[in-house]
mmCIF file of C-alpha atoms in Angstrom:
data_model
loop_
_atom_site.group_PDB
_atom_site.id
_atom_site.type_symbol
_atom_site.label_atom_id
_atom_site.label_comp_id
_atom_site.label_asym_id
_atom_site.label_seq_id
_atom_site.Cartn_x
_atom_site.Cartn_y
_atom_site.Cartn_z
ATOM 1 C CA MET A 1 121.248 -6.706 145.984
ATOM 2 C CA PHE A 2 121.768 -4.730 142.798
ATOM 3 C CA ASP A 3 123.642 -1.427 142.687
ATOM 4 C CA ALA A 4 120.933 1.176 143.356
ATOM 5 C CA LYS A 5 123.269 4.075 142.628
ATOM 6 C CA LYS A 6 123.950 2.705 139.150
ATOM 7 C CA LEU A 7 120.229 2.157 138.604
ATOM 8 C CA LEU A 8 119.527 5.752 139.590
ATOM 9 C CA ASP A 9 122.012 6.904 136.930
ATOM 10 C CA GLN A 10 120.263 4.727 134.355
ATOM 11 C CA PHE A 11 116.880 5.947 135.537
ATOM 12 C CA LEU A 12 117.797 9.526 134.659
ATOM 13 C CA GLY A 13 119.532 8.592 131.412
ATOM 14 C CA SER A 14 123.023 9.584 132.506
ATOM 15 C CA GLN A 15 126.474 7.999 132.454
ATOM 16 C CA LEU A 16 125.902 7.002 128.845
ATOM 17 C CA PRO A 17 128.569 4.851 127.143
ATOM 18 C CA GLY A 18 130.897 6.826 124.941
ATOM 19 C CA LEU A 19 130.587 10.156 126.726
ATOM 20 C CA SER A 20 133.854 11.694 127.812
ATOM 21 C CA GLY A 21 135.388 15.043 128.616
ATOM 22 C CA SER A 22 134.015 17.973 130.561
ATOM 23 C CA VAL A 23 130.389 18.439 131.516
ATOM 24 C CA ARG A 24 130.025 21.025 128.770
ATOM 25 C CA ASP A 25 131.573 18.649 126.206
ATOM 26 C CA LYS A 26 129.265 15.881 127.335
ATOM 27 C CA ALA A 27 126.256 18.062 126.706
ATOM 28 C CA GLY A 28 127.114 18.264 123.005
ATOM 29 C CA GLN A 29 127.820 14.544 122.706
ATOM 30 C CA PHE A 30 124.625 13.775 124.575
ATOM 31 C CA GLY A 31 122.566 15.613 121.979
ATOM 32 C CA GLY A 32 123.610 13.180 119.247
ATOM 33 C CA ILE A 33 122.811 10.119 121.345
ATOM 34 C CA ALA A 34 119.474 11.604 122.387
ATOM 35 C CA LYS A 35 118.510 12.112 118.750
ATOM 36 C CA ASN A 36 119.440 8.570 117.730
ATOM 37 C CA ASN A 37 118.167 6.701 120.787
ATOM 38 C CA PRO A 38 115.626 8.709 122.786
ATOM 39 C CA LEU A 39 114.835 5.944 125.304
ATOM 40 C CA LYS A 40 118.478 5.369 126.211
ATOM 41 C CA SER A 41 119.239 9.085 126.450
ATOM 42 C CA ALA A 42 116.142 10.029 128.427
ATOM 43 C CA GLY A 43 116.552 6.993 130.637
ATOM 44 C CA ILE A 44 113.996 4.764 132.291
ATOM 45 C CA ALA A 45 112.148 7.911 133.299
ATOM 46 C CA ALA A 46 111.119 8.326 129.662
ATOM 47 C CA ALA A 47 109.450 4.905 129.680
ATOM 48 C CA ILE A 48 107.607 5.577 132.935
ATOM 49 C CA LEU A 49 106.767 9.241 132.450
ATOM 50 C CA GLY A 50 106.462 9.518 128.677
ATOM 51 C CA THR A 51 108.756 11.114 126.122
ATOM 52 C CA LYS A 52 107.738 14.687 126.871
ATOM 53 C CA THR A 53 109.010 14.541 130.439
ATOM 54 C CA GLY A 54 111.943 12.449 129.276
ATOM 55 C CA ARG A 55 113.029 15.281 126.989
ATOM 56 C CA LYS A 56 112.726 17.758 129.825
ATOM 57 C CA LEU A 57 115.187 15.662 131.791
ATOM 58 C CA ALA A 58 117.669 15.629 128.929
ATOM 59 C CA GLY A 59 119.536 18.790 129.878
ATOM 60 C CA ASN A 60 122.110 19.338 132.607
ATOM 61 C CA VAL A 61 120.321 16.656 134.631
ATOM 62 C CA ALA A 62 121.470 13.932 132.265
ATOM 63 C CA THR A 63 124.993 15.106 131.501
ATOM 64 C CA ILE A 64 126.497 14.694 134.968
ATOM 65 C CA GLY A 65 124.949 11.531 136.358
ATOM 66 C CA GLY A 66 121.734 10.546 138.114
ATOM 67 C CA ILE A 67 122.922 10.731 141.697
ATOM 68 C CA ALA A 68 125.131 13.709 140.892
ATOM 69 C CA ALA A 69 122.137 15.547 139.450
ATOM 70 C CA VAL A 70 119.973 14.922 142.513
ATOM 71 C CA ALA A 71 122.796 15.822 144.901
ATOM 72 C CA GLY A 72 123.995 18.815 142.880
ATOM 73 C CA LEU A 73 120.554 20.355 142.450
ATOM 74 C CA GLY A 74 119.649 19.700 146.074
ATOM 75 C CA TYR A 75 122.907 21.258 147.234
ATOM 76 C CA LEU A 76 122.465 24.344 145.056
ATOM 77 C CA ALA A 77 118.892 24.882 146.214
ATOM 78 C CA TYR A 78 119.910 24.416 149.861
ATOM 79 C CA LYS A 79 122.850 26.812 149.486
ATOM 80 C CA ASN A 80 120.644 29.419 147.816
ATOM 81 C CA TYR A 81 118.060 29.036 150.566
ATOM 82 C CA GLN A 82 120.682 29.484 153.299
ATOM 83 C CA SER A 83 122.011 32.603 151.569
ATOM 84 C CA GLY A 84 118.685 34.333 152.104
ATOM 85 C CA GLN A 85 118.207 35.115 148.409
ATOM 86 C CA SER A 86 114.834 34.774 146.779
ATOM 87 C CA PRO A 87 114.456 31.919 144.272
ATOM 88 C CA GLN A 88 114.098 34.515 141.508
ATOM 89 C CA ALA A 89 117.405 36.202 142.388
ATOM 90 C CA ALA A 90 119.482 33.104 143.205
ATOM 91 C CA PRO A 91 121.960 31.673 140.655
ATOM 92 C CA GLN A 92 120.545 28.690 138.790
ATOM 93 C CA PRO A 93 121.795 26.159 136.222
ATOM 94 C CA THR A 94 120.646 26.620 132.659
ATOM 95 C CA PRO A 95 119.288 23.817 130.467
ATOM 96 C CA ALA A 96 121.630 24.717 127.626
ATOM 97 C CA GLY A 97 124.646 23.895 129.764
ATOM 98 C CA ASN A 98 126.016 27.449 130.053
ATOM 99 C CA GLN A 99 126.099 27.059 133.822
ATOM 100 C CA PRO A 100 126.564 23.345 134.531
ATOM 101 C CA ILE A 101 125.338 21.781 137.744
ATOM 102 C CA ALA A 102 128.208 21.928 140.218
ATOM 103 C CA LEU A 103 129.014 18.882 142.325
ATOM 104 C CA PRO A 104 128.772 19.386 146.106
ATOM 105 C CA PRO A 105 132.122 19.846 147.872
ATOM 106 C CA PRO A 106 133.626 16.797 149.640
ATOM 107 C CA ASP A 107 132.831 18.127 153.122
ATOM 108 C CA SER A 108 129.141 18.626 152.318
ATOM 109 C CA ALA A 109 126.436 16.214 153.459
ATOM 110 C CA PHE A 110 125.291 16.332 149.813
ATOM 111 C CA SER A 111 128.668 14.980 148.621
ATOM 112 C CA LEU A 112 128.604 11.818 146.532
ATOM 113 C CA GLU A 113 131.063 10.391 149.070
ATOM 114 C CA SER A 114 128.866 11.228 152.049
ATOM 115 C CA PRO A 115 128.093 8.263 154.335
ATOM 116 C CA GLN A 116 124.454 9.355 154.099
ATOM 117 C CA LEU A 117 124.361 8.272 150.458
ATOM 118 C CA THR A 118 123.967 4.547 151.068
ATOM 119 C CA ASN A 119 122.636 1.966 148.645
ATOM 120 C CA ASP A 120 119.429 1.860 150.707
ATOM 121 C CA PHE A 121 118.918 5.611 150.390
ATOM 122 C CA ALA A 122 119.576 5.445 146.647
ATOM 123 C CA LEU A 123 116.785 2.850 146.525
ATOM 124 C CA THR A 124 114.582 5.286 148.433
ATOM 125 C CA LEU A 125 115.235 7.976 145.813
ATOM 126 C CA ILE A 126 114.248 5.583 143.019
ATOM 127 C CA ARG A 127 111.106 4.584 144.925
ATOM 128 C CA ALA A 128 110.276 8.256 145.333
ATOM 129 C CA MET A 129 110.625 8.870 141.601
ATOM 130 C CA ILE A 130 108.439 5.903 140.675
ATOM 131 C CA ALA A 131 105.869 6.980 143.265
ATOM 132 C CA ALA A 132 105.815 10.451 141.693
ATOM 133 C CA ALA A 133 105.326 8.893 138.265
ATOM 134 C CA LYS A 134 102.206 7.147 139.562
ATOM 135 C CA ALA A 135 100.785 10.273 141.170
ATOM 136 C CA ASP A 136 98.396 11.114 138.346
ATOM 137 C CA GLY A 137 96.991 7.576 138.276
ATOM 138 C CA HIS A 138 97.715 6.908 134.592
ATOM 139 C CA ILE A 139 99.740 3.711 135.074
ATOM 140 C CA ASP A 140 97.311 0.782 134.744
ATOM 141 C CA ALA A 141 98.115 -2.892 134.081
ATOM 142 C CA ALA A 142 98.475 -2.376 130.332
ATOM 143 C CA GLU A 143 100.748 0.630 130.822
ATOM 144 C CA ARG A 144 102.868 -1.305 133.334
ATOM 145 C CA ALA A 145 103.391 -4.045 130.746
ATOM 146 C CA ASN A 146 104.396 -1.436 128.157
ATOM 147 C CA ILE A 147 106.817 0.197 130.605
ATOM 148 C CA MET A 148 108.430 -3.111 131.547
ATOM 149 C CA GLU A 149 108.915 -3.984 127.880
ATOM 150 C CA LYS A 150 110.861 -0.734 127.447
ATOM 151 C CA VAL A 151 112.741 -1.227 130.724
ATOM 152 C CA HIS A 152 113.816 -4.679 129.542
ATOM 153 C CA GLU A 153 115.410 -3.079 126.468
ATOM 154 C CA VAL A 154 117.755 -1.107 128.729
ATOM 155 C CA ASP A 155 119.099 -4.438 130.105
ATOM 156 C CA LEU A 156 119.173 -3.609 133.813
ATOM 157 C CA GLY A 157 119.318 -7.198 134.996
ATOM 158 C CA SER A 158 116.545 -9.395 136.352
ATOM 159 C CA GLU A 159 116.793 -8.190 139.970
ATOM 160 C CA ALA A 160 116.528 -4.497 139.087
ATOM 161 C CA GLU A 161 113.687 -5.200 136.647
ATOM 162 C CA ALA A 162 111.803 -7.118 139.360
ATOM 163 C CA PHE A 163 112.283 -4.195 141.731
ATOM 164 C CA ILE A 164 110.802 -1.723 139.231
ATOM 165 C CA ARG A 165 107.916 -4.070 138.404
ATOM 166 C CA ASN A 166 107.110 -4.419 142.109
ATOM 167 C CA GLU A 167 107.247 -0.671 142.727
ATOM 168 C CA LEU A 168 104.970 0.029 139.767
ATOM 169 C CA ALA A 169 102.406 -2.561 140.877
ATOM 170 C CA ASN A 170 102.171 -1.762 144.587
ATOM 171 C CA PRO A 171 100.630 1.242 146.357
ATOM 172 C CA VAL A 172 102.889 4.075 147.441
ATOM 173 C CA ASP A 173 103.827 4.122 151.129
ATOM 174 C CA ILE A 174 104.680 7.781 151.514
ATOM 175 C CA ASP A 175 105.312 7.371 155.255
ATOM 176 C CA GLU A 176 107.985 4.774 154.509
ATOM 177 C CA LEU A 177 109.648 7.104 151.987
ATOM 178 C CA VAL A 178 109.665 9.997 154.453
ATOM 179 C CA ALA A 179 110.970 7.830 157.308
ATOM 180 C CA ALA A 180 113.979 6.833 155.182
ATOM 181 C CA ALA A 181 115.085 10.488 154.965
ATOM 182 C CA ARG A 182 116.614 10.944 158.398
ATOM 183 C CA THR A 183 118.547 14.184 157.903
ATOM 184 C CA GLU A 184 117.558 17.534 156.453
ATOM 185 C CA GLU A 185 119.886 16.991 153.505
ATOM 186 C CA GLN A 186 118.283 13.621 152.752
ATOM 187 C CA LYS A 187 114.850 15.241 152.915
ATOM 188 C CA VAL A 188 116.025 17.844 150.404
ATOM 189 C CA GLU A 189 117.326 15.111 148.092
ATOM 190 C CA LEU A 190 114.099 13.116 148.408
ATOM 191 C CA TYR A 191 111.997 16.123 147.441
ATOM 192 C CA THR A 192 114.476 17.056 144.685
ATOM 193 C CA ALA A 193 114.317 13.565 143.148
ATOM 194 C CA THR A 194 110.518 13.679 143.263
ATOM 195 C CA ARG A 195 110.405 17.146 141.724
ATOM 196 C CA LEU A 196 112.803 16.033 138.979
ATOM 197 C CA THR A 197 110.374 13.296 138.049
ATOM 198 C CA ILE A 198 107.115 15.175 138.225
ATOM 199 C CA GLU A 199 105.697 18.205 136.469
ATOM 200 C CA PRO A 200 103.003 19.561 138.812
ATOM 201 C CA ASP A 201 100.661 20.562 135.997
ATOM 202 C CA THR A 202 97.700 18.505 137.200
ATOM 203 C CA ARG A 203 95.810 18.697 140.474
ATOM 204 C CA ALA A 204 96.824 15.122 141.385
ATOM 205 C CA GLU A 205 100.511 15.779 140.827
ATOM 206 C CA ARG A 206 100.428 19.093 142.659
ATOM 207 C CA GLY A 207 98.572 17.422 145.504
ATOM 208 C CA TYR A 208 101.149 14.658 145.731
ATOM 209 C CA LEU A 209 104.020 17.138 145.891
ATOM 210 C CA ASP A 210 102.232 19.153 148.568
ATOM 211 C CA LEU A 211 101.553 15.992 150.584
ATOM 212 C CA LEU A 212 105.197 14.927 150.395
ATOM 213 C CA ALA A 213 106.392 18.418 151.314
ATOM 214 C CA GLY A 214 104.103 18.474 154.335
ATOM 215 C CA ARG A 215 105.299 15.072 155.550
ATOM 216 C CA LEU A 216 108.948 16.047 155.108
ATOM 217 C CA GLY A 217 108.424 19.238 157.109
ATOM 218 C CA LEU A 218 110.787 21.332 154.987
ATOM 219 C CA PRO A 219 110.335 25.135 155.149
ATOM 220 C CA ASP A 220 108.229 26.633 152.364
ATOM 221 C CA ALA A 221 111.087 28.912 151.322
ATOM 222 C CA LEU A 222 113.406 25.909 150.894
ATOM 223 C CA LEU A 223 110.766 24.078 148.839
ATOM 224 C CA ASP A 224 110.455 27.159 146.628
ATOM 225 C CA HIS A 225 114.205 27.099 146.022
ATOM 226 C CA ILE A 226 114.127 23.403 145.090
ATOM 227 C CA ASP A 227 111.242 24.005 142.671
ATOM 228 C CA ALA A 228 113.077 26.915 141.054
ATOM 229 C CA THR A 229 116.386 25.064 140.772
ATOM 230 C CA VAL A 230 114.885 21.897 139.282
ATOM 231 C CA SER A 231 112.776 23.908 136.833
ATOM 232 C CA ALA A 232 115.841 25.842 135.671
ATOM 233 C CA ALA A 233 117.791 22.627 134.976
ATOM 234 C CA LYS A 234 115.125 21.036 132.800
ATOM 235 C CA VAL A 235 114.841 21.369 129.065
ATOM 236 C CA GLN A 236 111.541 23.020 128.277
ATOM 237 C CA ALA A 237 109.882 20.969 125.574
#
């Protein structure tokens, strides 16, 4: 089995070769790579979702790592929700990098070292993101071939490529996705990963998000915090 955590980083265009230093330093270096190689910088998400959404992901989300972005945004939204603040009043990351996404503390269930963050759950997060990409129904056979051609350029390895091809071709099993999120924190991360991938600006995409939210059973106020936190971290194209 391939390393799903590494694939999730590549999916979001993070952990790019040659980046070093602090998160804020990385943001500046990332800009140059993004300009010269938009597919690599925006990640596999750019191939599946299109360059517009890929650019929106190229802010704080990309500078700290795929899994770190999902965990960090989920943790911040959850913490803000528990504080009782409204989404409008709660502290949020900024796309310019002035307030980088903070990593969850080691004792948090959102920590990157948490036993909840297994390879299988990382696969679930990737499946959730691909499912979200298909929500508007625009990925037909020709588009799948175009996506896989771009994915091949990223050199993920044959096993990871086969996994993506299979997920793109087969119907979404939303019940299976939801069943894989066994804790509240995992449910938050699953919704966060989906919301990172999707811009709910069509009825189909909004409907998919609402369906997932209903199946996960997360409180509306918590969902509002996740929406606000993810929106704040994206670059507005």
